[in-house]
Amino acid sequence: MVFPFLGCAQDLTTIGQDQPVKITGGFSANQVFYAANGLENRRDPYNYFLGANINLDVYGLNLPFSFTYSNQESSFRQPFNQFSLNPSYKWITGHFGYASMSFSDYSLNGHIFEGAGLDLSPADKWEVNVMYGRLQRATPGDSSQQLAATYKRIGYGLKVKYGTSKDFVAMSLFRSGDDIASMSNEPSYEEVLPEENLVTSIRFSKSLFKKLNVKGEYAISMLTRDQQAEKAPSEAWWPTFILPHRTSSSVYDAYNVEINFAEKKYGIGLRYEQVGADYETHGAYYFNNNFNNLTLQSHFKLLRGKANTQMRLGVQSDNIDNNKMSSTQRWVGSLNINYRPSKLVDLGIGYSNFTSYTNVDRTYLDLSYLSPYDRLDTLNYSQVSQQANLNFNYSLGPKGEVQRSLMFQMQFMESHDIQGNNAQPGSSNVYAISGGFRQSVKPTNFSFNALINLQHNGSLNNNTVVLGPSFMVSKLFFERQFRTSASIAYNLVNASSINSNEAQNKDGRTLNFRLNGHYKLLKKHDFRLTLITVHRSGNTSGQQGNGELTGTLGYNFSF
């Protein structure tokens, strides 16, 4: 999803109140102006982004509605222009338009759909969730960007849960399929087959002796990779009335079970998880499969509660069906420590080599990106296989009218690009170090930051090093109603690459300036203005250099 659509559960049990009609909500309009010198435009000269959320309350019947709209709709794989309506009455909550629901980690898990859903809680311990909608729209594909064509995909599901938050049993069914007629006749850079998927899941949780808890889940995914394949005989248990069995159909399973013991100052647990080879679900954007994990997890407090520690340690194996030429086994773990020996010192350390999916910027975009809308398409995922961080803050004296502090940060991340559903070979390593000084003066509403940044991005054939200082000042005016800030960053850039067995090394410089203003009028009107300039010079950006200017003008109204 590009913009989070607005919506929440509303209570309609107050029908008959004195005030018959009440309208609340908000509206936002943002315009982005862009110009470039010395290079081709990286975006349109003008774009606009509109959004609104309106809550209509008629005798307690609360109907929230929201939408987003932009002239940049065509540039995203997922729809930008969205709306949602989420009414509720007593134990019934509806989701209409664009929504997301979660049944299970192995089934429907946060995938956005356009359609309808219901959350029902008719009795004290009963919960029922249903959904129907379009999971994916048909797209023609783009060979220049290696984007395969996609079919229109429709899904529906049901989940039933009985129990409390700690003692429950939940069962779910999720069915999805591609519309064969929706595929464009235009050729795609790779063959795409219409799929069907049926996932069933059962989850449970049980508390024993107050401090002990056992929980787990088992899921089966029946996947047909080509709806056009011939039908084939199936086992007696295969639900052919829901999902026809074909020569391209297969079944996969996934499960986990864990036991946890918790005290006030510590807790310990054991978890086992196994996901079958080629296990997939249409209810999640990306899914890791063909592995098993056995992990020990714990949390505890040390040094009279000044140090909080969370730890996971285990063994992960792949090739569980022995269908690969080789198998691997590795130690996996995560560690997070937060230590605060006094009110002046705060130290945080973290490490994890569990696989996750996220948006990763492998260039110094944080230093030179032009607007908040540059990176909206959240389907540009990367697979993160290892990350670590260290954060240190030291206050130079107790809190008062003038506050000063020193800060230091280190980050490391190893990731892989995702194309389709597959991680591409070769990893990208990002190292980032920053340190600086911060001062704020409360009586004058003034603050100042000074930082030095070092970032190294490395991959198989490319390496980029960025080094430079940045400064920022901010000031509040008119009884804190007008917020202003200005920042400048100067960076030396060294980029080296190896192409066709020929090494290249380029040096350059980047100067980035930002100016921000935010004015709040009568508590209901927000005006925002942002100006950003980026100038690049040196042989990393051509002999003449280049520059970009972006202005963002925004208005928000709440009522």
Coordinates of C-alpha atoms in Angstrom, one line a residue:
M1 CA 0.0 0.0 0.0
V2 CA 1.2 3.5 -0.8
F3 CA -0.8 5.6 1.7
P4 CA -2.3 4.1 4.8
F5 CA -6.0 4.4 4.4
L6 CA -7.8 5.7 7.4
G7 CA -10.4 3.7 9.3
C8 CA -11.2 2.4 12.7
A9 CA -13.9 0.4 14.6
Q10 CA -16.9 2.5 15.5
D11 CA -19.5 1.9 18.2
L12 CA -23.1 2.3 17.0
T13 CA -24.9 1.4 20.3
T14 CA -25.7 5.0 21.1
I15 CA -28.5 5.5 18.6
G16 CA -31.0 8.0 20.1
Q17 CA -28.7 10.6 21.5
D18 CA -29.7 14.3 21.5
Q19 CA -27.4 15.4 18.7
P20 CA -28.9 13.8 15.6
V21 CA -26.1 14.5 13.1
K22 CA -22.4 15.0 13.6
I23 CA -19.7 15.3 11.0
T24 CA -16.0 15.1 11.8
G25 CA -12.9 14.4 9.8
G26 CA -10.2 16.0 7.8
F27 CA -8.9 16.9 4.4
S28 CA -5.3 17.1 3.1
A29 CA -3.9 18.5 -0.2
N30 CA -0.3 18.3 -1.1
Q31 CA 1.5 19.6 -4.2
V32 CA 5.0 18.7 -5.3
F33 CA 6.9 20.9 -7.8
Y34 CA 10.1 19.6 -9.3
A35 CA 12.9 20.8 -11.6
A36 CA 16.3 19.4 -12.6
N37 CA 19.4 20.9 -14.2
G38 CA 22.1 18.8 -15.9
L39 CA 20.2 15.5 -15.9
E40 CA 16.9 14.1 -17.1
N41 CA 13.9 14.6 -14.8
R42 CA 13.5 11.8 -12.3
R43 CA 9.8 12.7 -11.7
D44 CA 7.0 14.7 -13.2
P45 CA 7.3 18.5 -12.9
Y46 CA 4.1 18.6 -10.9
N47 CA 2.2 16.1 -8.8
Y48 CA -0.7 16.4 -6.4
F49 CA -1.8 14.1 -3.6
L50 CA -5.3 14.4 -2.1
G51 CA -6.7 12.6 1.0
A52 CA -9.7 12.9 3.2
N53 CA -11.4 11.1 6.1
I54 CA -15.0 11.9 7.0
N55 CA -16.9 10.5 10.0
L56 CA -20.7 10.8 9.7
D57 CA -22.6 10.2 12.9
V58 CA -26.4 9.9 12.6
Y59 CA -28.1 9.2 15.9
G60 CA -25.0 7.3 17.0
L61 CA -24.6 5.4 13.7
N62 CA -21.0 6.2 12.9
L63 CA -19.9 5.8 9.2
P64 CA -16.2 6.6 8.7
F65 CA -15.1 7.1 5.1
S66 CA -11.6 7.8 3.7
F67 CA -9.9 8.0 0.4
T68 CA -6.6 9.0 -1.3
Y69 CA -6.2 10.2 -4.8
S70 CA -3.2 11.3 -6.9
N71 CA -2.3 11.9 -10.6
Q72 CA 0.7 9.6 -9.9
E73 CA -1.6 6.6 -9.7
S74 CA -0.2 5.0 -12.9
S75 CA 3.3 4.8 -11.6
F76 CA 2.6 2.3 -8.9
R77 CA 2.1 -1.5 -8.9
Q78 CA -0.4 -1.2 -6.2
P79 CA -3.3 1.3 -6.4
F80 CA -2.6 4.7 -4.9
N81 CA -6.2 6.0 -5.2
Q82 CA -8.0 4.3 -2.3
F83 CA -11.0 4.5 0.0
S84 CA -12.3 2.7 3.0
L85 CA -15.4 2.5 5.1
N86 CA -15.4 0.8 8.5
P87 CA -18.8 1.0 10.3
S88 CA -19.7 -1.0 13.4
Y89 CA -22.8 -1.9 15.4
K90 CA -22.6 -3.6 18.7
W91 CA -20.6 -6.8 18.0
I92 CA -20.4 -6.2 14.2
T93 CA -17.6 -4.3 12.5
G94 CA -17.4 -3.9 8.7
H95 CA -14.5 -3.2 6.4
F96 CA -15.5 -1.9 2.9
G97 CA -13.2 -0.6 0.1
Y98 CA -9.5 -1.1 0.7
A99 CA -8.7 -3.1 3.9
S100 CA -6.4 -5.6 5.3
M101 CA -7.0 -8.5 7.7
S102 CA -4.9 -11.3 9.3
F103 CA -6.1 -14.9 9.9
S104 CA -2.7 -16.6 10.5
D105 CA 1.0 -16.2 9.9
Y106 CA 0.7 -18.9 7.2
S107 CA -2.5 -17.9 5.6
L108 CA -4.1 -14.4 5.1
N109 CA -1.5 -12.2 6.8
G110 CA -1.9 -8.5 6.3
H111 CA -2.5 -8.6 2.5
I112 CA -4.5 -5.5 1.2
F113 CA -7.6 -6.3 -0.7
E114 CA -10.4 -4.3 -2.3
G115 CA -13.7 -5.6 -1.2
A116 CA -15.5 -6.3 2.0
G117 CA -14.8 -7.9 5.4
L118 CA -16.6 -8.4 8.7
D119 CA -15.4 -8.8 12.3
L120 CA -18.1 -10.5 14.5
S121 CA -18.1 -11.1 18.2
P122 CA -21.6 -12.4 18.9
A123 CA -20.8 -13.9 22.3
D124 CA -18.3 -13.4 25.1
K125 CA -15.7 -15.8 23.8
W126 CA -16.6 -16.1 20.1
E127 CA -15.0 -14.2 17.2
V128 CA -15.7 -14.6 13.5
N129 CA -13.9 -12.9 10.7
V130 CA -14.9 -13.1 7.0
M131 CA -13.5 -11.3 3.9
Y132 CA -14.0 -11.2 0.1
G133 CA -12.1 -9.0 -2.4
R134 CA -9.5 -8.4 -5.0
L135 CA -6.0 -9.2 -3.8
Q136 CA -4.2 -8.2 -7.0
R137 CA -5.1 -6.2 -10.1
A138 CA -4.2 -7.2 -13.6
T139 CA -1.1 -5.5 -14.9
P140 CA 0.6 -5.8 -18.4
G141 CA 4.2 -6.1 -17.0
D142 CA 7.3 -4.1 -17.9
S143 CA 10.3 -5.8 -19.3
S144 CA 12.5 -2.7 -18.9
Q145 CA 12.0 -2.9 -15.1
Q146 CA 11.8 -6.8 -15.1
L147 CA 8.2 -6.6 -13.8
A148 CA 6.2 -9.6 -14.9
A149 CA 2.6 -9.3 -15.9
T150 CA 0.0 -10.2 -13.2
Y151 CA -3.5 -11.7 -13.3
K152 CA -6.5 -10.2 -11.4
R153 CA -6.6 -12.2 -8.2
I154 CA -9.8 -12.7 -6.1
G155 CA -9.8 -14.1 -2.5
Y156 CA -12.2 -15.0 0.2
G157 CA -11.8 -16.4 3.7
L158 CA -13.3 -17.3 7.1
K159 CA -11.8 -17.5 10.5
V160 CA -13.6 -18.7 13.7
K161 CA -12.0 -18.3 17.2
Y162 CA -13.3 -19.4 20.6
G163 CA -11.7 -18.5 23.9
T164 CA -9.8 -15.7 25.5
S165 CA -6.4 -14.0 24.7
K166 CA -4.5 -16.8 26.5
D167 CA -6.8 -19.8 26.1
F168 CA -8.3 -20.2 22.7
V169 CA -8.7 -22.3 19.6
A170 CA -9.0 -20.7 16.1
M171 CA -9.6 -22.2 12.7
S172 CA -9.4 -20.4 9.3
L173 CA -9.9 -21.1 5.6
F174 CA -8.5 -18.8 2.9
R175 CA -9.2 -19.4 -0.9
S176 CA -7.9 -17.4 -3.8
G177 CA -7.6 -17.7 -7.5
D178 CA -6.4 -15.8 -10.6
D179 CA -8.9 -14.6 -13.3
I180 CA -7.6 -16.1 -16.6
A181 CA -9.5 -13.7 -18.7
S182 CA -7.9 -10.7 -17.0
M183 CA -4.4 -11.2 -18.5
S184 CA -3.4 -8.8 -21.2
N185 CA -2.5 -10.2 -24.6
E186 CA 0.7 -8.1 -24.6
P187 CA 3.8 -10.3 -24.3
S188 CA 5.5 -10.5 -20.9
Y189 CA 9.2 -10.8 -20.4
E190 CA 8.6 -14.1 -18.6
E191 CA 5.8 -16.7 -18.6
V192 CA 3.1 -16.2 -16.0
L193 CA 0.6 -18.9 -15.1
P194 CA -2.8 -18.5 -13.4
E195 CA -2.7 -19.9 -9.9
E196 CA -5.2 -21.1 -7.3
N197 CA -4.6 -21.4 -3.6
L198 CA -6.5 -22.9 -0.6
V199 CA -5.0 -22.5 2.9
T200 CA -6.5 -24.0 6.1
S201 CA -5.1 -23.4 9.6
I202 CA -5.7 -24.2 13.2
R203 CA -4.2 -22.3 16.1
F204 CA -4.4 -22.8 19.8
S205 CA -3.1 -21.3 23.1
K206 CA -3.4 -22.7 26.6
S207 CA -2.3 -21.3 30.0
L208 CA -1.1 -23.8 32.7
F209 CA -0.5 -23.0 36.3
K210 CA -0.8 -19.2 35.6
K211 CA 2.9 -18.8 34.6
L212 CA 3.2 -21.5 31.9
N213 CA 1.7 -21.1 28.4
V214 CA 1.7 -23.5 25.4
K215 CA 0.6 -22.4 21.9
G216 CA 1.0 -23.5 18.3
E217 CA -0.4 -23.6 14.8
Y218 CA -0.7 -26.0 11.9
A219 CA -1.4 -24.9 8.3
I220 CA -1.9 -26.7 5.0
S221 CA -1.5 -24.9 1.7
M222 CA -3.0 -26.5 -1.4
L223 CA -1.5 -24.7 -4.4
T224 CA -2.4 -25.1 -8.1
R225 CA 0.4 -23.4 -10.2
D226 CA -1.5 -23.6 -13.5
Q227 CA -5.3 -23.5 -13.6
Q228 CA -5.2 -24.5 -17.3
A229 CA -3.6 -27.9 -16.5
E230 CA -5.7 -31.0 -16.8
K231 CA -7.7 -32.3 -13.8
A232 CA -6.2 -35.3 -12.1
P233 CA -7.3 -37.9 -9.5
S234 CA -6.8 -36.8 -5.9
E235 CA -6.7 -38.3 -2.4
A236 CA -10.1 -38.7 -0.7
W237 CA -9.4 -35.8 1.7
W238 CA -8.7 -33.2 -1.1
P239 CA -11.6 -30.7 -1.1
T240 CA -12.3 -30.8 -4.9
F241 CA -15.6 -28.9 -4.4
I242 CA -13.5 -25.9 -3.3
L243 CA -10.2 -26.4 -5.2
P244 CA -10.2 -28.7 -8.2
H245 CA -7.2 -31.1 -8.2
R246 CA -5.0 -30.7 -11.3
T247 CA -1.7 -32.1 -12.5
S248 CA 0.0 -28.8 -11.4
S249 CA -1.5 -29.1 -7.8
S250 CA 0.6 -29.7 -4.7
V251 CA 0.1 -29.6 -1.0
Y252 CA 2.5 -28.1 1.6
D253 CA 2.4 -27.7 5.3
A254 CA 3.8 -25.4 8.0
Y255 CA 3.6 -25.5 11.8
N256 CA 5.0 -24.1 15.0
V257 CA 4.7 -24.9 18.7
E258 CA 6.2 -23.1 21.7
I259 CA 6.1 -23.2 25.4
N260 CA 6.8 -20.1 27.6
F261 CA 7.4 -19.6 31.4
A262 CA 7.2 -16.1 32.7
E263 CA 8.0 -14.5 36.1
K264 CA 8.1 -10.8 36.9
K265 CA 11.8 -10.3 36.3
Y266 CA 12.5 -13.0 33.7
G267 CA 11.0 -15.3 31.2
I268 CA 12.1 -18.3 29.2
G269 CA 10.6 -20.3 26.3
L270 CA 11.3 -22.8 23.6
R271 CA 9.9 -22.6 20.1
Y272 CA 10.0 -25.0 17.1
E273 CA 8.9 -24.0 13.6
Q274 CA 8.9 -25.8 10.3
V275 CA 7.8 -24.5 6.9
G276 CA 7.7 -26.9 4.0
A277 CA 9.6 -26.6 0.8
D278 CA 7.7 -24.4 -1.7
Y279 CA 5.1 -23.5 0.8
E280 CA 3.3 -20.4 -0.4
T281 CA 0.2 -18.4 0.4
H282 CA -1.6 -15.8 -1.7
G283 CA -2.4 -14.0 1.6
A284 CA 1.1 -12.6 2.2
Y285 CA 3.3 -10.5 0.0
Y286 CA 6.5 -12.5 0.7
F287 CA 7.1 -15.7 2.5
N288 CA 10.2 -17.7 3.7
N289 CA 10.0 -21.5 3.3
N290 CA 11.9 -24.7 3.3
F291 CA 13.4 -24.4 6.8
N292 CA 13.0 -25.4 10.4
N293 CA 14.0 -23.4 13.5
L294 CA 14.5 -24.6 17.0
T295 CA 15.0 -21.5 19.2
L296 CA 15.4 -20.8 22.9
Q297 CA 14.0 -17.4 23.9
S298 CA 14.3 -15.4 27.1
H299 CA 14.0 -11.9 28.6
F300 CA 15.3 -10.7 32.0
K301 CA 16.2 -7.7 34.0
L302 CA 19.7 -7.1 35.5
L303 CA 21.4 -4.5 37.7
R304 CA 18.3 -3.7 39.6
G305 CA 16.2 -3.2 36.6
K306 CA 18.6 -0.8 34.8
A307 CA 19.4 -3.3 32.1
N308 CA 16.6 -5.0 30.0
T309 CA 17.6 -8.0 27.8
Q310 CA 15.7 -9.9 25.2
M311 CA 17.4 -12.9 23.6
R312 CA 16.7 -15.7 21.0
L313 CA 19.2 -18.4 20.1
G314 CA 18.7 -21.4 18.0
V315 CA 19.5 -23.6 15.0
Q316 CA 18.0 -23.2 11.5
S317 CA 18.2 -25.9 8.8
D318 CA 17.0 -25.9 5.2
N319 CA 16.4 -28.5 2.6
I320 CA 13.9 -30.3 4.9
D321 CA 12.5 -32.4 2.0
N322 CA 16.0 -33.3 0.6
N323 CA 15.1 -31.9 -2.8
K324 CA 18.2 -29.8 -3.1
M325 CA 21.8 -30.8 -4.0
S326 CA 23.1 -29.5 -0.7
S327 CA 21.8 -28.6 2.8
T328 CA 22.8 -25.9 5.2
Q329 CA 22.6 -25.5 8.9
R330 CA 23.3 -22.3 10.8
W331 CA 23.0 -20.7 14.2
V332 CA 20.3 -18.0 14.3
G333 CA 19.7 -15.6 17.0
S334 CA 18.9 -12.1 18.1
L335 CA 19.9 -10.0 21.1
N336 CA 18.6 -6.7 22.3
I337 CA 20.0 -4.9 25.4
N338 CA 18.9 -1.6 26.8
Y339 CA 21.1 -0.3 29.6
R340 CA 20.3 3.0 31.5
P341 CA 22.7 3.3 34.5
S342 CA 21.5 6.9 35.2
K343 CA 19.2 9.6 33.9
L344 CA 22.1 10.9 31.8
V345 CA 23.2 7.8 30.0
D346 CA 21.2 5.5 27.6
L347 CA 22.8 2.6 25.7
G348 CA 21.2 0.2 23.3
I349 CA 22.7 -2.8 21.5
G350 CA 20.9 -5.1 19.0
Y351 CA 21.8 -7.9 16.6
S352 CA 19.7 -10.4 14.6
N353 CA 20.4 -12.8 11.7
F354 CA 16.8 -13.9 11.4
T355 CA 15.4 -13.4 7.8
S356 CA 12.9 -10.5 7.4
Y357 CA 11.5 -8.4 4.6
T358 CA 11.7 -4.6 4.5
N359 CA 12.3 -1.6 2.3
V360 CA 16.1 -0.9 2.2
D361 CA 17.8 2.1 0.6
R362 CA 21.3 1.1 -0.5
T363 CA 22.3 4.6 -1.6
Y364 CA 22.5 7.7 0.5
L365 CA 18.9 8.5 -0.1
D366 CA 18.4 9.7 3.4
L367 CA 20.9 12.5 2.6
S368 CA 19.6 13.3 -0.9
Y369 CA 16.0 12.2 -1.5
L370 CA 13.7 15.0 -2.6
S371 CA 10.3 14.4 -1.2
P372 CA 8.3 12.0 1.0
Y373 CA 6.6 10.7 -2.2
D374 CA 9.8 9.4 -3.8
R375 CA 9.6 6.0 -2.2
L376 CA 5.9 5.2 -1.8
D377 CA 5.7 1.9 -3.6
T378 CA 6.1 -0.5 -0.7
L379 CA 6.4 -3.5 -3.0
N380 CA 10.1 -2.6 -3.5
Y381 CA 11.1 -5.1 -0.9
S382 CA 14.5 -6.5 0.1
Q383 CA 15.3 -9.6 2.1
V384 CA 17.3 -8.7 5.2
S385 CA 19.4 -11.6 6.5
Q386 CA 21.6 -9.9 9.1
Q387 CA 21.5 -6.6 11.0
A388 CA 23.1 -5.0 14.0
N389 CA 22.9 -1.6 15.7
L390 CA 24.4 0.4 18.6
N391 CA 22.9 3.6 20.0
F392 CA 24.5 5.8 22.7
N393 CA 23.2 9.0 24.2
Y394 CA 24.8 11.1 26.9
S395 CA 23.2 14.1 28.5
L396 CA 25.6 16.9 29.5
G397 CA 23.9 17.7 32.7
P398 CA 20.5 17.4 34.2
K399 CA 17.3 18.5 32.4
G400 CA 16.8 22.3 32.6
E401 CA 16.1 25.3 30.4
V402 CA 19.2 24.4 28.3
Q403 CA 19.7 20.8 27.4
R404 CA 22.8 19.4 25.7
S405 CA 23.6 15.9 24.7
L406 CA 26.1 13.8 22.7
M407 CA 24.9 10.9 20.5
F408 CA 26.6 8.1 18.6
Q409 CA 25.0 5.5 16.3
M410 CA 26.3 2.5 14.4
Q411 CA 24.3 0.3 12.0
F412 CA 25.0 -2.7 9.8
M413 CA 22.6 -4.5 7.4
E414 CA 23.1 -7.3 4.9
S415 CA 20.3 -7.7 2.4
H416 CA 19.3 -9.1 -1.0
D417 CA 17.1 -7.6 -3.7
I418 CA 13.7 -9.2 -4.3
Q419 CA 12.4 -9.8 -7.8
G420 CA 9.1 -11.7 -8.0
N421 CA 9.2 -13.7 -4.8
N422 CA 12.9 -14.6 -5.0
A423 CA 16.0 -13.2 -3.4
Q424 CA 18.6 -12.4 -6.0
P425 CA 22.2 -13.7 -5.8
G426 CA 24.8 -11.5 -4.2
S427 CA 24.3 -9.5 -1.0
S428 CA 24.5 -5.8 -0.3
N429 CA 26.1 -4.6 2.9
V430 CA 25.4 -1.3 4.5
Y431 CA 27.5 0.2 7.2
A432 CA 26.5 3.5 8.7
I433 CA 28.2 5.5 11.6
S434 CA 27.1 8.9 12.9
G435 CA 27.9 11.0 15.9
G436 CA 27.1 14.5 17.0
F437 CA 26.0 17.1 19.4
R438 CA 22.5 18.4 20.2
Q439 CA 21.4 21.5 22.1
S440 CA 17.9 22.9 22.8
V441 CA 17.0 26.1 24.7
K442 CA 13.5 26.0 26.0
P443 CA 13.0 29.7 26.8
T444 CA 13.7 30.7 23.2
N445 CA 12.3 27.5 21.6
F446 CA 15.5 27.0 19.7
S447 CA 17.5 23.9 19.0
F448 CA 20.7 23.0 17.1
N449 CA 22.1 19.7 15.8
A450 CA 25.6 19.0 14.4
L451 CA 26.4 15.5 13.0
I452 CA 29.1 13.7 11.1
N453 CA 28.0 10.8 9.0
L454 CA 29.9 7.9 7.4
Q455 CA 28.1 5.4 5.2
H456 CA 29.5 2.5 3.2
N457 CA 27.3 0.5 0.7
G458 CA 29.0 -2.6 -0.7
S459 CA 27.9 -5.3 -3.2
L460 CA 29.6 -7.7 -5.5
N461 CA 30.6 -5.2 -8.2
N462 CA 29.8 -1.8 -6.6
N463 CA 31.0 0.1 -3.6
T464 CA 30.0 3.6 -2.4
V465 CA 31.4 5.6 0.5
V466 CA 29.7 8.8 1.7
L467 CA 31.3 11.0 4.3
G468 CA 30.3 14.5 5.5
P469 CA 28.8 16.8 8.1
S470 CA 25.3 18.0 8.5
F471 CA 23.8 20.9 10.5
M472 CA 20.2 21.7 11.5
V473 CA 18.6 24.5 13.4
S474 CA 14.9 24.8 14.4
K475 CA 12.9 27.6 15.9
L476 CA 9.3 28.0 17.1
F477 CA 7.5 31.3 16.7
F478 CA 4.1 32.9 17.6
E479 CA 3.5 30.9 20.8
R480 CA 4.8 27.7 19.2
Q481 CA 2.3 27.8 16.4
F482 CA 4.9 28.3 13.7
R483 CA 7.6 25.7 13.4
T484 CA 10.6 26.3 11.2
S485 CA 13.8 24.4 10.5
A486 CA 16.7 24.5 8.1
S487 CA 19.4 22.0 7.5
I488 CA 22.5 21.6 5.3
A489 CA 24.6 18.5 4.5
Y490 CA 27.8 18.3 2.6
N491 CA 29.1 14.9 1.6
L492 CA 32.1 13.5 -0.2
V493 CA 31.2 10.5 -2.4
N494 CA 33.5 7.8 -3.7
A495 CA 31.9 5.2 -6.0
S496 CA 33.9 2.3 -7.4
S497 CA 32.6 -0.5 -9.7
I498 CA 33.8 -3.4 -11.8
N499 CA 32.1 -3.8 -15.2
S500 CA 33.4 -6.2 -17.9
N501 CA 36.5 -6.8 -15.8
E502 CA 37.3 -3.1 -15.9
A503 CA 37.6 -1.2 -12.6
Q504 CA 36.2 2.3 -12.4
N505 CA 36.6 4.8 -9.6
K506 CA 34.7 8.1 -9.3
D507 CA 34.7 10.9 -6.8
G508 CA 32.0 13.5 -6.2
R509 CA 30.4 15.9 -3.9
T510 CA 26.8 16.5 -2.8
L511 CA 25.4 19.6 -1.2
N512 CA 21.9 19.3 0.2
F513 CA 19.8 22.1 1.7
R514 CA 16.4 21.8 3.2
L515 CA 14.0 24.5 4.5
N516 CA 10.7 23.5 6.4
G517 CA 7.9 25.6 7.7
H518 CA 4.7 24.5 9.5
Y519 CA 2.0 26.8 10.7
K520 CA -1.0 25.8 12.7
L521 CA -4.0 28.2 12.5
L522 CA -7.0 28.1 14.9
K523 CA -6.2 24.4 15.8
K524 CA -7.9 23.2 12.6
H525 CA -5.7 24.5 9.7
D526 CA -2.2 23.2 9.0
F527 CA 0.0 24.8 6.4
R528 CA 3.3 23.2 5.4
L529 CA 6.1 24.3 3.0
T530 CA 9.2 22.4 2.2
L531 CA 12.0 23.4 -0.2
I532 CA 14.8 21.0 -1.0
T533 CA 17.8 21.5 -3.2
V534 CA 20.5 18.9 -4.1
H535 CA 23.6 19.9 -6.1
R536 CA 26.1 17.2 -7.2
S537 CA 29.5 17.8 -8.7
G538 CA 32.5 15.7 -9.6
N539 CA 32.8 12.7 -12.0
T540 CA 30.1 10.8 -10.2
S541 CA 27.5 13.1 -11.7
G542 CA 29.0 14.2 -15.1
Q543 CA 31.6 16.8 -15.8
Q544 CA 29.2 19.7 -15.5
G545 CA 27.4 18.4 -12.3
N546 CA 23.7 18.5 -11.8
G547 CA 21.1 19.8 -9.5
E548 CA 17.5 19.2 -8.4
L549 CA 14.9 21.4 -6.7
T550 CA 11.7 20.2 -5.1
G551 CA 9.1 22.2 -3.4
T552 CA 6.2 20.7 -1.4
L553 CA 3.2 22.8 -0.4
G554 CA 0.6 21.1 1.9
Y555 CA -2.6 22.0 3.6
N556 CA -4.5 20.0 6.2
F557 CA -7.9 20.9 7.5
S558 CA -9.7 19.1 10.4
F559 CA -13.3 19.6 11.5

